[in-house]
PDB file of C-alpha atoms in Angstrom:
ATOM      1  CA  UNK A  19     -32.527  58.927  29.075  1.00 95.00           C
ATOM      2  CA  UNK A  20     -31.402  55.666  30.783  1.00 95.00           C
ATOM      3  CA  UNK A  21     -28.718  55.199  27.593  1.00 96.00           C
ATOM      4  CA  UNK A  22     -27.824  58.790  28.188  1.00 97.00           C
ATOM      5  CA  UNK A  23     -26.899  59.223  31.844  1.00 97.00           C
ATOM      6  CA  UNK A  24     -25.240  54.871  31.701  1.00 98.00           C
ATOM      7  CA  UNK A  25     -23.295  56.300  28.233  1.00 98.00           C
ATOM      8  CA  UNK A  26     -22.018  59.618  29.511  1.00 98.00           C
ATOM      9  CA  UNK A  27     -20.790  57.325  32.813  1.00 98.00           C
ATOM     10  CA  UNK A  28     -19.292  54.744  30.549  1.00 98.00           C
ATOM     11  CA  UNK A  29     -17.142  57.684  29.495  1.00 98.00           C
ATOM     12  CA  UNK A  30     -16.582  59.409  32.785  1.00 98.00           C
ATOM     13  CA  UNK A  31     -15.569  56.639  33.903  1.00 98.00           C
ATOM     14  CA  UNK A  32     -12.886  55.491  31.159  1.00 98.00           C
ATOM     15  CA  UNK A  33     -11.658  59.015  31.049  1.00 97.00           C
ATOM     16  CA  UNK A  34     -10.888  58.263  34.659  1.00 96.00           C
ATOM     17  CA  UNK A  35      -8.567  55.018  33.767  1.00 96.00           C
ATOM     18  CA  UNK A  36      -7.161  56.921  31.480  1.00 96.00           C
ATOM     19  CA  UNK A  37      -6.202  60.383  33.764  1.00 92.00           C
ATOM     20  CA  UNK A  38      -4.648  56.619  36.264  1.00 88.00           C
ATOM     21  CA  UNK A  39      -2.464  55.099  33.324  1.00 92.00           C
ATOM     22  CA  UNK A  40      -1.338  58.322  32.054  1.00 92.00           C
ATOM     23  CA  UNK A  41       0.945  59.605  35.485  1.00 89.00           C
ATOM     24  CA  UNK A  42       1.546  56.867  35.657  1.00 89.00           C
ATOM     25  CA  UNK A  43       5.749  56.999  36.041  1.00 90.00           C
ATOM     26  CA  UNK A  44       5.509  60.603  37.262  1.00 88.00           C
ATOM     27  CA  UNK A  45       3.164  59.443  39.992  1.00 86.00           C
ATOM     28  CA  UNK A  46       6.021  56.211  41.019  1.00 90.00           C
ATOM     29  CA  UNK A  47       9.169  59.258  41.416  1.00 90.00           C
ATOM     30  CA  UNK A  48       7.365  60.474  43.305  1.00 88.00           C
ATOM     31  CA  UNK A  49       8.180  58.373  45.480  1.00 88.00           C
ATOM     32  CA  UNK A  50      11.939  58.986  45.549  1.00 92.00           C
ATOM     33  CA  UNK A  51      13.621  55.896  45.515  1.00 94.00           C
ATOM     34  CA  UNK A  52      13.157  52.838  45.613  1.00 94.00           C
ATOM     35  CA  UNK A  53      13.108  49.104  45.304  1.00 95.00           C
ATOM     36  CA  UNK A  54      12.440  48.041  42.094  1.00 93.00           C
ATOM     37  CA  UNK A  55      10.228  45.387  44.061  1.00 95.00           C
ATOM     38  CA  UNK A  56       7.871  48.177  45.341  1.00 93.00           C
ATOM     39  CA  UNK A  57       7.966  50.317  42.288  1.00 93.00           C
ATOM     40  CA  UNK A  58       6.858  47.197  40.415  1.00 94.00           C
ATOM     41  CA  UNK A  59       4.013  46.940  43.105  1.00 93.00           C
ATOM     42  CA  UNK A  60       3.204  50.499  42.611  1.00 91.00           C
ATOM     43  CA  UNK A  61       2.853  50.458  39.016  1.00 93.00           C
ATOM     44  CA  UNK A  62       1.161  47.517  39.488  1.00 94.00           C
ATOM     45  CA  UNK A  63      -1.680  48.583  41.296  1.00 91.00           C
ATOM     46  CA  UNK A  64      -1.434  52.416  39.922  1.00 90.00           C
ATOM     47  CA  UNK A  65      -2.544  50.059  36.267  1.00 95.00           C
ATOM     48  CA  UNK A  66      -4.721  47.516  38.095  1.00 95.00           C
ATOM     49  CA  UNK A  67      -7.605  50.914  38.652  1.00 94.00           C
ATOM     50  CA  UNK A  68      -6.883  52.021  35.141  1.00 95.00           C
ATOM     51  CA  UNK A  69      -6.956  48.686  33.673  1.00 97.00           C
ATOM     52  CA  UNK A  70     -10.566  47.912  36.246  1.00 97.00           C
ATOM     53  CA  UNK A  71     -11.732  51.473  34.810  1.00 97.00           C
ATOM     54  CA  UNK A  72     -12.089  50.946  31.493  1.00 98.00           C
ATOM     55  CA  UNK A  73     -13.308  47.907  32.844  1.00 98.00           C
ATOM     56  CA  UNK A  74     -16.692  49.602  33.885  1.00 98.00           C
ATOM     57  CA  UNK A  75     -16.321  51.326  31.197  1.00 98.00           C
ATOM     58  CA  UNK A  76     -16.804  49.018  28.364  1.00 98.00           C
ATOM     59  CA  UNK A  77     -19.306  46.737  30.601  1.00 98.00           C
ATOM     60  CA  UNK A  78     -21.795  49.066  30.870  1.00 98.00           C
ATOM     61  CA  UNK A  79     -21.385  50.886  27.320  1.00 98.00           C
ATOM     62  CA  UNK A  80     -21.662  46.658  25.603  1.00 98.00           C
ATOM     63  CA  UNK A  81     -24.723  45.581  28.463  1.00 97.00           C
ATOM     64  CA  UNK A  82     -26.148  49.369  27.021  1.00 97.00           C
ATOM     65  CA  UNK A  83     -25.336  49.086  23.167  1.00 97.00           C
ATOM     66  CA  UNK A  84     -26.953  45.487  23.709  1.00 96.00           C
ATOM     67  CA  UNK A  85     -29.500  45.476  26.298  1.00 90.00           C
ATOM     68  CA  UNK A  86     -30.290  48.736  27.735  1.00 85.00           C
ATOM     69  CA  UNK A  87     -33.392  48.554  29.064  1.00 90.00           C
ATOM     70  CA  UNK A  88     -33.589  44.980  30.370  1.00 95.00           C
ATOM     71  CA  UNK A  89     -33.092  44.054  34.119  1.00 95.00           C
ATOM     72  CA  UNK A  90     -29.652  42.827  33.269  1.00 96.00           C
ATOM     73  CA  UNK A  91     -28.728  46.061  31.558  1.00 96.00           C
ATOM     74  CA  UNK A  92     -29.899  48.057  35.508  1.00 97.00           C
ATOM     75  CA  UNK A  93     -28.594  45.424  37.644  1.00 97.00           C
ATOM     76  CA  UNK A  94     -25.609  46.002  35.779  1.00 98.00           C
ATOM     77  CA  UNK A  95     -25.763  49.329  36.167  1.00 98.00           C
ATOM     78  CA  UNK A  96     -26.097  48.748  40.578  1.00 98.00           C
ATOM     79  CA  UNK A  97     -23.282  46.235  40.775  1.00 98.00           C
ATOM     80  CA  UNK A  98     -21.241  48.344  38.973  1.00 98.00           C
ATOM     81  CA  UNK A  99     -21.728  51.450  40.994  1.00 98.00           C
ATOM     82  CA  UNK A 100     -21.521  49.748  44.176  1.00 98.00           C
ATOM     83  CA  UNK A 101     -18.305  49.009  43.083  1.00 98.00           C
ATOM     84  CA  UNK A 102     -17.332  52.417  42.300  1.00 98.00           C
ATOM     85  CA  UNK A 103     -18.632  53.571  45.773  1.00 98.00           C
ATOM     86  CA  UNK A 104     -16.691  51.293  46.681  1.00 98.00           C
ATOM     87  CA  UNK A 105     -13.516  52.162  45.811  1.00 96.00           C
ATOM     88  CA  UNK A 106     -14.471  56.047  46.177  1.00 96.00           C
ATOM     89  CA  UNK A 107     -14.554  55.070  50.354  1.00 97.00           C
ATOM     90  CA  UNK A 108     -11.870  53.322  49.746  1.00 95.00           C
ATOM     91  CA  UNK A 109     -10.120  56.170  48.208  1.00 93.00           C
ATOM     92  CA  UNK A 110     -11.903  59.490  50.618  1.00 95.00           C
ATOM     93  CA  UNK A 111     -10.157  57.113  53.849  1.00 96.00           C
ATOM     94  CA  UNK A 112      -6.940  56.727  52.079  1.00 93.00           C
ATOM     95  CA  UNK A 113      -5.261  58.780  49.234  1.00 86.00           C
ATOM     96  CA  UNK A 114      -7.782  61.417  49.139  1.00 86.00           C
ATOM     97  CA  UNK A 115      -6.650  62.445  52.623  1.00 90.00           C
ATOM     98  CA  UNK A 116      -2.887  63.644  51.070  1.00 84.00           C
ATOM     99  CA  UNK A 117      -3.127  67.017  49.871  1.00 82.00           C
ATOM    100  CA  UNK A 118      -2.502  65.770  45.825  1.00 78.00           C
ATOM    101  CA  UNK A 119      -5.851  66.968  44.129  1.00 85.00           C
ATOM    102  CA  UNK A 120      -6.235  63.963  41.818  1.00 84.00           C
ATOM    103  CA  UNK A 121      -6.787  62.320  44.902  1.00 86.00           C
ATOM    104  CA  UNK A 122      -9.515  64.964  46.654  1.00 91.00           C
ATOM    105  CA  UNK A 123     -11.533  64.435  43.425  1.00 94.00           C
ATOM    106  CA  UNK A 124     -11.272  60.346  42.331  1.00 94.00           C
ATOM    107  CA  UNK A 125     -13.898  60.004  44.792  1.00 96.00           C
ATOM    108  CA  UNK A 126     -16.122  63.063  43.601  1.00 96.00           C
ATOM    109  CA  UNK A 127     -15.868  61.370  39.848  1.00 97.00           C
ATOM    110  CA  UNK A 128     -16.830  57.610  40.947  1.00 97.00           C
ATOM    111  CA  UNK A 129     -19.378  58.856  43.255  1.00 98.00           C
ATOM    112  CA  UNK A 130     -20.709  60.569  39.951  1.00 98.00           C
ATOM    113  CA  UNK A 131     -20.223  57.661  37.858  1.00 98.00           C
ATOM    114  CA  UNK A 132     -22.898  56.032  40.297  1.00 98.00           C
ATOM    115  CA  UNK A 133     -24.719  58.307  40.979  1.00 98.00           C
ATOM    116  CA  UNK A 134     -25.056  58.829  36.570  1.00 98.00           C
ATOM    117  CA  UNK A 135     -26.019  54.479  36.723  1.00 98.00           C
ATOM    118  CA  UNK A 136     -28.112  54.666  39.511  1.00 98.00           C
ATOM    119  CA  UNK A 137     -30.293  56.678  38.346  1.00 98.00           C
ATOM    120  CA  UNK A 138     -30.139  54.951  34.964  1.00 97.00           C
ATOM    121  CA  UNK A 139     -30.865  52.027  36.441  1.00 97.00           C
ATOM    122  CA  UNK A 140     -34.548  53.043  37.955  1.00 96.00           C
ATOM    123  CA  UNK A 141     -36.051  53.794  34.500  1.00 91.00           C
TER     124      UNK A 141
END
């Protein structure tokens, strides 16, 4: 069951990373006329979160495949869950306070993934 929960969390986080990367162009366009430097920073930050999600997903999947059930795997799940909760809290305090539905959904998705990992770490 631990492995199923860990893989489910990895899949959810990885897909959420895709959900960040795909609309990057339209998100930046939504800011209207901004300087080239500001546009680059927006693209960088939007894609950086996607890359972070992919890295978390791959880390959890690899640790589960190589050493599922070990103390190392359990601590990896806990650390990744903590990072996801920090990002969820940051999003809840910032982007989720806007009218954009995806920003409001983000803390829920990340918190659910963190919960799956925390449960997996206790099994």
